[in-house]
PDB file of C-alpha atoms and ligand atoms in Angstrom:
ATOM      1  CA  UNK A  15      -4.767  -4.123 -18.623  1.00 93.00           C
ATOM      2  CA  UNK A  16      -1.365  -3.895 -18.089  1.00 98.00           C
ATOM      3  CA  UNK A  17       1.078  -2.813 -14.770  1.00 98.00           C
ATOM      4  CA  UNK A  18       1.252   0.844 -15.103  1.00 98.00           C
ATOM      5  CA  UNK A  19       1.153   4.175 -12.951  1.00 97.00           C
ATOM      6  CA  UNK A  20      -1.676   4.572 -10.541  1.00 97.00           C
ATOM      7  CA  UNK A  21      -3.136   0.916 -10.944  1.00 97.00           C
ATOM      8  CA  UNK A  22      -3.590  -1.558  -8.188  1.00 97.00           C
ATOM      9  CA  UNK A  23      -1.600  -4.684  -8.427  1.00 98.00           C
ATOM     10  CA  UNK A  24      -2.166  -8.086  -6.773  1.00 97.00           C
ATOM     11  CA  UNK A  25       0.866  -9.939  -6.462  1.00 97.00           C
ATOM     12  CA  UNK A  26       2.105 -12.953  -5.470  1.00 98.00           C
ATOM     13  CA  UNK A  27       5.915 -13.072  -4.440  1.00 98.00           C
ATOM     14  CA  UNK A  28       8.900 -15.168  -3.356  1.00 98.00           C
ATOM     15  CA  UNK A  29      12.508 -13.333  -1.920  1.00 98.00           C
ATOM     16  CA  UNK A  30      15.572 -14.940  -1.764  1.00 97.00           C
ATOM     17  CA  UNK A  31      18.434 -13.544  -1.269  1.00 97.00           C
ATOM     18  CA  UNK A  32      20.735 -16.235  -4.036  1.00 93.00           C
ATOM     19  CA  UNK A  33      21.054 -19.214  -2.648  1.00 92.00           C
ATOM     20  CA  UNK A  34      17.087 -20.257  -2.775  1.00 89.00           C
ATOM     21  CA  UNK A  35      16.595 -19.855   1.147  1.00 94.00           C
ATOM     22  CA  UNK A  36      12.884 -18.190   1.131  1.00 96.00           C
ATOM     23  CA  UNK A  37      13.150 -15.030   3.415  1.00 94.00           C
ATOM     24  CA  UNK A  38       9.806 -13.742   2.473  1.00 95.00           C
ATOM     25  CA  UNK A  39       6.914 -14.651   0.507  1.00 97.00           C
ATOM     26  CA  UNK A  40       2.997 -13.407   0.036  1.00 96.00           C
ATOM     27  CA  UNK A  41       0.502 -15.484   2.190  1.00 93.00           C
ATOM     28  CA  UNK A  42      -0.667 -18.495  -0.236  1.00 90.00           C
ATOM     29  CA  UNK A  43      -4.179 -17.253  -1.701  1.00 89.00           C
ATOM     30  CA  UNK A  44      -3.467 -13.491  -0.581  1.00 92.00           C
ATOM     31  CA  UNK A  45      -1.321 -11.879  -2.783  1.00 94.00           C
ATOM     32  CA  UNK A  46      -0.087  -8.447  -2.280  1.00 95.00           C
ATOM     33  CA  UNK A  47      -1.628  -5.684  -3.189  1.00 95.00           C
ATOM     34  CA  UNK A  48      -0.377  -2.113  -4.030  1.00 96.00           C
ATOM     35  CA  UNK A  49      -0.639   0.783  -5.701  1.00 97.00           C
ATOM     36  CA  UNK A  50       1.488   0.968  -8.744  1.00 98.00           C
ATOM     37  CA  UNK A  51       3.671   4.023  -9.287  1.00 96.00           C
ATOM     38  CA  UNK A  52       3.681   5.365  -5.463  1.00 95.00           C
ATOM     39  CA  UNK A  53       6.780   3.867  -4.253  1.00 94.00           C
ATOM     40  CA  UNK A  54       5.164   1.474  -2.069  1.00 94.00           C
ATOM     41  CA  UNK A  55       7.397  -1.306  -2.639  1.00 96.00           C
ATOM     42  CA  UNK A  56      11.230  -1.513  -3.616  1.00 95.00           C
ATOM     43  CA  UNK A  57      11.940   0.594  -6.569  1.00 96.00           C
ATOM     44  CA  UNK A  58      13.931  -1.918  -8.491  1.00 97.00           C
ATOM     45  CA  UNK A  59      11.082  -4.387  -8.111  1.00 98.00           C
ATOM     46  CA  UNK A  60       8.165  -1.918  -9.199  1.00 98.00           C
ATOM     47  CA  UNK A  61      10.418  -0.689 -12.249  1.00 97.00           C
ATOM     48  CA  UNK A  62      10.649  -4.745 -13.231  1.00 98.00           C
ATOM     49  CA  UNK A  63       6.789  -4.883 -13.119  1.00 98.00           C
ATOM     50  CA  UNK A  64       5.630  -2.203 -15.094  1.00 98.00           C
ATOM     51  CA  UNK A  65       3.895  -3.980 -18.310  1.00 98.00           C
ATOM     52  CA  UNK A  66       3.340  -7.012 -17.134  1.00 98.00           C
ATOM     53  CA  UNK A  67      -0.250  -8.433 -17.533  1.00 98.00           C
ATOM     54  CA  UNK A  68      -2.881 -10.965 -15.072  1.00 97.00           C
ATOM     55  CA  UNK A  69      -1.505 -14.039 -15.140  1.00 97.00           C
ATOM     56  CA  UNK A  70       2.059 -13.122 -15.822  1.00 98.00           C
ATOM     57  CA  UNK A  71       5.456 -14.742 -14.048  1.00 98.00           C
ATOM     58  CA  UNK A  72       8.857 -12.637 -13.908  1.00 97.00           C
ATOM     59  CA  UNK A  73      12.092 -13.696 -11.830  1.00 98.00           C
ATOM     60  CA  UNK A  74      13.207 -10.160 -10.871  1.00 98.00           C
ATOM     61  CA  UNK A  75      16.646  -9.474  -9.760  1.00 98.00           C
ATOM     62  CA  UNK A  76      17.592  -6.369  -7.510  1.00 98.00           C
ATOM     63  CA  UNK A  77      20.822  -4.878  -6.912  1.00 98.00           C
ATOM     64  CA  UNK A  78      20.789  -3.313  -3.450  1.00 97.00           C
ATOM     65  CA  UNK A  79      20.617   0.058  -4.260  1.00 97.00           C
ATOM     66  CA  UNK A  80      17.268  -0.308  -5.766  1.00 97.00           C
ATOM     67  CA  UNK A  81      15.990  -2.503  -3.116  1.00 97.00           C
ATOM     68  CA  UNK A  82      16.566  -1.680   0.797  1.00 94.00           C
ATOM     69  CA  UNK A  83      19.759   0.371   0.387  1.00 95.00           C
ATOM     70  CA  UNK A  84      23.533  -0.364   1.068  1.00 96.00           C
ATOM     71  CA  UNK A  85      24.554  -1.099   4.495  1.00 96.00           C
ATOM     72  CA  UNK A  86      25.382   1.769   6.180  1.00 95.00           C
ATOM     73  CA  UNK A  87      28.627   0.851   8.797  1.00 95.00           C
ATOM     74  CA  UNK A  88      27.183   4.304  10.534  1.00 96.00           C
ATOM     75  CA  UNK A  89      23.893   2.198  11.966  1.00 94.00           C
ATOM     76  CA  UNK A  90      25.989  -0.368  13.593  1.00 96.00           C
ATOM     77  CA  UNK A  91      25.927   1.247  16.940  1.00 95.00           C
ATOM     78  CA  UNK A  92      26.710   0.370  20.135  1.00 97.00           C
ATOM     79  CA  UNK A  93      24.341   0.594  23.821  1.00 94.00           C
ATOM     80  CA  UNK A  94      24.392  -0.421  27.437  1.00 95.00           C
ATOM     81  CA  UNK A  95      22.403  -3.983  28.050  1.00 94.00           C
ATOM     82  CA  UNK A  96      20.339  -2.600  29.890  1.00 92.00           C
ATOM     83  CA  UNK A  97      18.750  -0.594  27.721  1.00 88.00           C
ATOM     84  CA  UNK A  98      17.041  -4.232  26.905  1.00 88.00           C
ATOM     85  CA  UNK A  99      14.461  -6.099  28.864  1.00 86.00           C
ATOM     86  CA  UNK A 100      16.758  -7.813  31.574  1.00 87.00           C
ATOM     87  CA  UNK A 101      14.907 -11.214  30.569  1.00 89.00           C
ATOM     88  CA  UNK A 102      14.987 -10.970  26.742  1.00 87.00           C
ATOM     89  CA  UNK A 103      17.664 -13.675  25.456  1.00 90.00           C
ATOM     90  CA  UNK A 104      20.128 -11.331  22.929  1.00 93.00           C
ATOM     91  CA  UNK A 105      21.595 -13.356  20.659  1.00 95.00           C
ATOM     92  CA  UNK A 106      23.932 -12.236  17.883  1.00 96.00           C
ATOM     93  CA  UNK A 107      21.317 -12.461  14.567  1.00 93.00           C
ATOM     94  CA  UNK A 108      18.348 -11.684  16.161  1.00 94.00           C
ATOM     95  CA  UNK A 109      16.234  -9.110  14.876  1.00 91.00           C
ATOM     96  CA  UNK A 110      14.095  -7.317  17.322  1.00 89.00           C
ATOM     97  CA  UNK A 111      11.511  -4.590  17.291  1.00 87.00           C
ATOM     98  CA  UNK A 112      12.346  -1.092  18.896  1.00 83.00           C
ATOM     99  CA  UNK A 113      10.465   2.048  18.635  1.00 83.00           C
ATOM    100  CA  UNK A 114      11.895   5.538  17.974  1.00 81.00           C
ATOM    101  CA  UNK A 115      11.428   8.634  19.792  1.00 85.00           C
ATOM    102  CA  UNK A 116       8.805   9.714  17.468  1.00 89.00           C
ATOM    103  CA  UNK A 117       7.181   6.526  17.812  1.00 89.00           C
ATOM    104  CA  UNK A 118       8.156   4.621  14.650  1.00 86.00           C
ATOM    105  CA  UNK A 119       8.745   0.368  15.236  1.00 87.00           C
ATOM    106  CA  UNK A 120      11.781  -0.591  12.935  1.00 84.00           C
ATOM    107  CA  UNK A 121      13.394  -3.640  12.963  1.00 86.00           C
ATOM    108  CA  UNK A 122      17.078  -3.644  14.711  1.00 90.00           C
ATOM    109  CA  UNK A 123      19.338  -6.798  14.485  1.00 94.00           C
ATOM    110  CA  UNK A 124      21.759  -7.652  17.328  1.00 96.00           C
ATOM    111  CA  UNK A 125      25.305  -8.245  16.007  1.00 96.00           C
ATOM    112  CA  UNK A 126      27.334  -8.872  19.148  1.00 96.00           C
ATOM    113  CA  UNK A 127      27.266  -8.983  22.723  1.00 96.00           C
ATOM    114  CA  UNK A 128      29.884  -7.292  24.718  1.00 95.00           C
ATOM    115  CA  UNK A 129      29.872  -7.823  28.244  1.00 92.00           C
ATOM    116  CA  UNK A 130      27.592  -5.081  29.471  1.00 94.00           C
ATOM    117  CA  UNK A 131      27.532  -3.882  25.946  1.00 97.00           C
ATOM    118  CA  UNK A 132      25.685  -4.891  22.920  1.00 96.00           C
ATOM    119  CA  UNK A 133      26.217  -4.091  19.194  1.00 97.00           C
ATOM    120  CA  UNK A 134      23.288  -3.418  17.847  1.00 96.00           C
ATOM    121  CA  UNK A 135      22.499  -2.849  13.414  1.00 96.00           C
ATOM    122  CA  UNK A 136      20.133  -0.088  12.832  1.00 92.00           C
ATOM    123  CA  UNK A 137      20.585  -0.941   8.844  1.00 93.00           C
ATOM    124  CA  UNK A 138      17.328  -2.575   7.856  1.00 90.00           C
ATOM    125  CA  UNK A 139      18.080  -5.892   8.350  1.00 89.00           C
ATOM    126  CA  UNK A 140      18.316  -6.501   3.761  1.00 93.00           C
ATOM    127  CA  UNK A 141      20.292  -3.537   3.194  1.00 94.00           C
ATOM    128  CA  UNK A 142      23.162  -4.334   1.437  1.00 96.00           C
ATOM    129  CA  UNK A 143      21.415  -7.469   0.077  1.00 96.00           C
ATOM    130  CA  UNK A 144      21.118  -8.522  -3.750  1.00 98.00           C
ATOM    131  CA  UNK A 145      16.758  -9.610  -3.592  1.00 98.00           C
ATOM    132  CA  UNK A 146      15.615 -12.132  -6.028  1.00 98.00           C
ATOM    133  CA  UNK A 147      11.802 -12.119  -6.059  1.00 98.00           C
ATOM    134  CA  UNK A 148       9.503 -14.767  -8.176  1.00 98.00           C
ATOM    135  CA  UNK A 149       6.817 -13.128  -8.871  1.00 98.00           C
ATOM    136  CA  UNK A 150       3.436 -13.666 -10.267  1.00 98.00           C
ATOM    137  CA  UNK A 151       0.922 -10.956 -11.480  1.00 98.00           C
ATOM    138  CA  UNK A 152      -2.819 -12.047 -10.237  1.00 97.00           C
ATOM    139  CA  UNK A 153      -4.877  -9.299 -11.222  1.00 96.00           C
ATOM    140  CA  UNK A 154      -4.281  -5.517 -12.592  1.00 97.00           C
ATOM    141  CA  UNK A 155      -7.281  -3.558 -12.324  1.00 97.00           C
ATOM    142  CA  UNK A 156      -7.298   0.610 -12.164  1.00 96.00           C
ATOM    143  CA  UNK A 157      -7.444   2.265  -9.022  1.00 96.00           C
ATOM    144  CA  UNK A 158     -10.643   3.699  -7.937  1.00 96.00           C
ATOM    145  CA  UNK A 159     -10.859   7.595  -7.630  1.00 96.00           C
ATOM    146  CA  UNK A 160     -10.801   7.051  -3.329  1.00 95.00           C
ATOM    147  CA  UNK A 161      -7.632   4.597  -3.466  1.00 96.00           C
ATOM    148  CA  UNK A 162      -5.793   7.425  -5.831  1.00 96.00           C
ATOM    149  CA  UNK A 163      -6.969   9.643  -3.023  1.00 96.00           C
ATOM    150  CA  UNK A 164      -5.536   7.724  -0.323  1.00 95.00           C
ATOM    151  CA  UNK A 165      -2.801   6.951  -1.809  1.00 95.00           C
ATOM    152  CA  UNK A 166      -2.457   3.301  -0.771  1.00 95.00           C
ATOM    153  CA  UNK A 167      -4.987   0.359  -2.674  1.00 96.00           C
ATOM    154  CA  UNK A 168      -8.242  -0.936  -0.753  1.00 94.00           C
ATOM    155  CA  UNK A 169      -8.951  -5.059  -0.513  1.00 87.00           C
ATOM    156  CA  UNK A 170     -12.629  -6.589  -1.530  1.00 80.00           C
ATOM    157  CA  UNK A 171     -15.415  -4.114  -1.021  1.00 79.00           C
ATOM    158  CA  UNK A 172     -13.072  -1.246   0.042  1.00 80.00           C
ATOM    159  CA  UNK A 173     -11.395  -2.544   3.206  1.00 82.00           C
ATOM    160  CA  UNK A 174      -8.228  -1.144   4.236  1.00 84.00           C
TER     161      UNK A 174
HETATM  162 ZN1   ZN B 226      -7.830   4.091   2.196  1.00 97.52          ZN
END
């Protein structure tokens, strides 16, 4: 069968962002996999997979308005040091892991340090990226009636 709505997807990907750098790739032997049609992965990537069948390659190119947004110069923001561990070693780049007030973990990258004062990106750290994936159909199968309840696809023999 083909990539369509409502069918889980095993997928095996490579994203670059251009210049062939690997930024993020499936686990060799353990593809992704997803339901099709729910907006579980980047739109313009999902859009560039529908009809492809098992065994299938595709270089996919997405601009970043289908993929994690444009950067937003409103989440560059900036907050006292110590709002940091006192040992944790900021350095301009890093990406970190902070959790919201309602509890959520996103990623936040450090752009500069200021004295007491440290920029801080609350962009996801590819928005405003261009994403090249290589990607790799491994199996399409249909989703069973409890994954289309769920809403999300189950591995071998059901596990989440
Ligand atoms: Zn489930």
């Amino acid at each position: 069968m083909k990539v369509s709505k409502d069918s889980v997807v095993s997928l095996e990907y490579r994203l670059h962002l251009g210049d062939g750098k690997v930024v993020d790739e499936s686990e060799p032997g353990h593809p992704l996999s997803y339901l099709h049609g729910r907006g579980q992965i980047v739109p313009g990537l999902e859009g560039q997979l529908e009809g492809m069948g098992s065994g299938e390659s595709k270089k996919v190119v997405v601009a970043p308005s289908q993929g994690y947004g444009e950067h937003d110069p409103r989440g560059l923001q900036t907050v006292p040091r110590d709002m940091f561990p006192p040992n944790a070693q900021l350095q301009p780049g890093m990406t970190i892991s902070a959790q919201t007030e309602g509890g959520d973990v996103i990623p936040i990258t450090i752009r500069e340090l200021k004295g007491d004062q440290v920029v801080v990106d609350l962009n996801h750290p590819l928005a405003g990226k261009t994403l090249h994936f290589d990607v790799t159909v491994r199996e399409v199968r249909q989703a069973t009636s409890e994954e289309l309840e769920h809403g999300h696809a189950h591995g071998p023999g059901g596990a989440h």
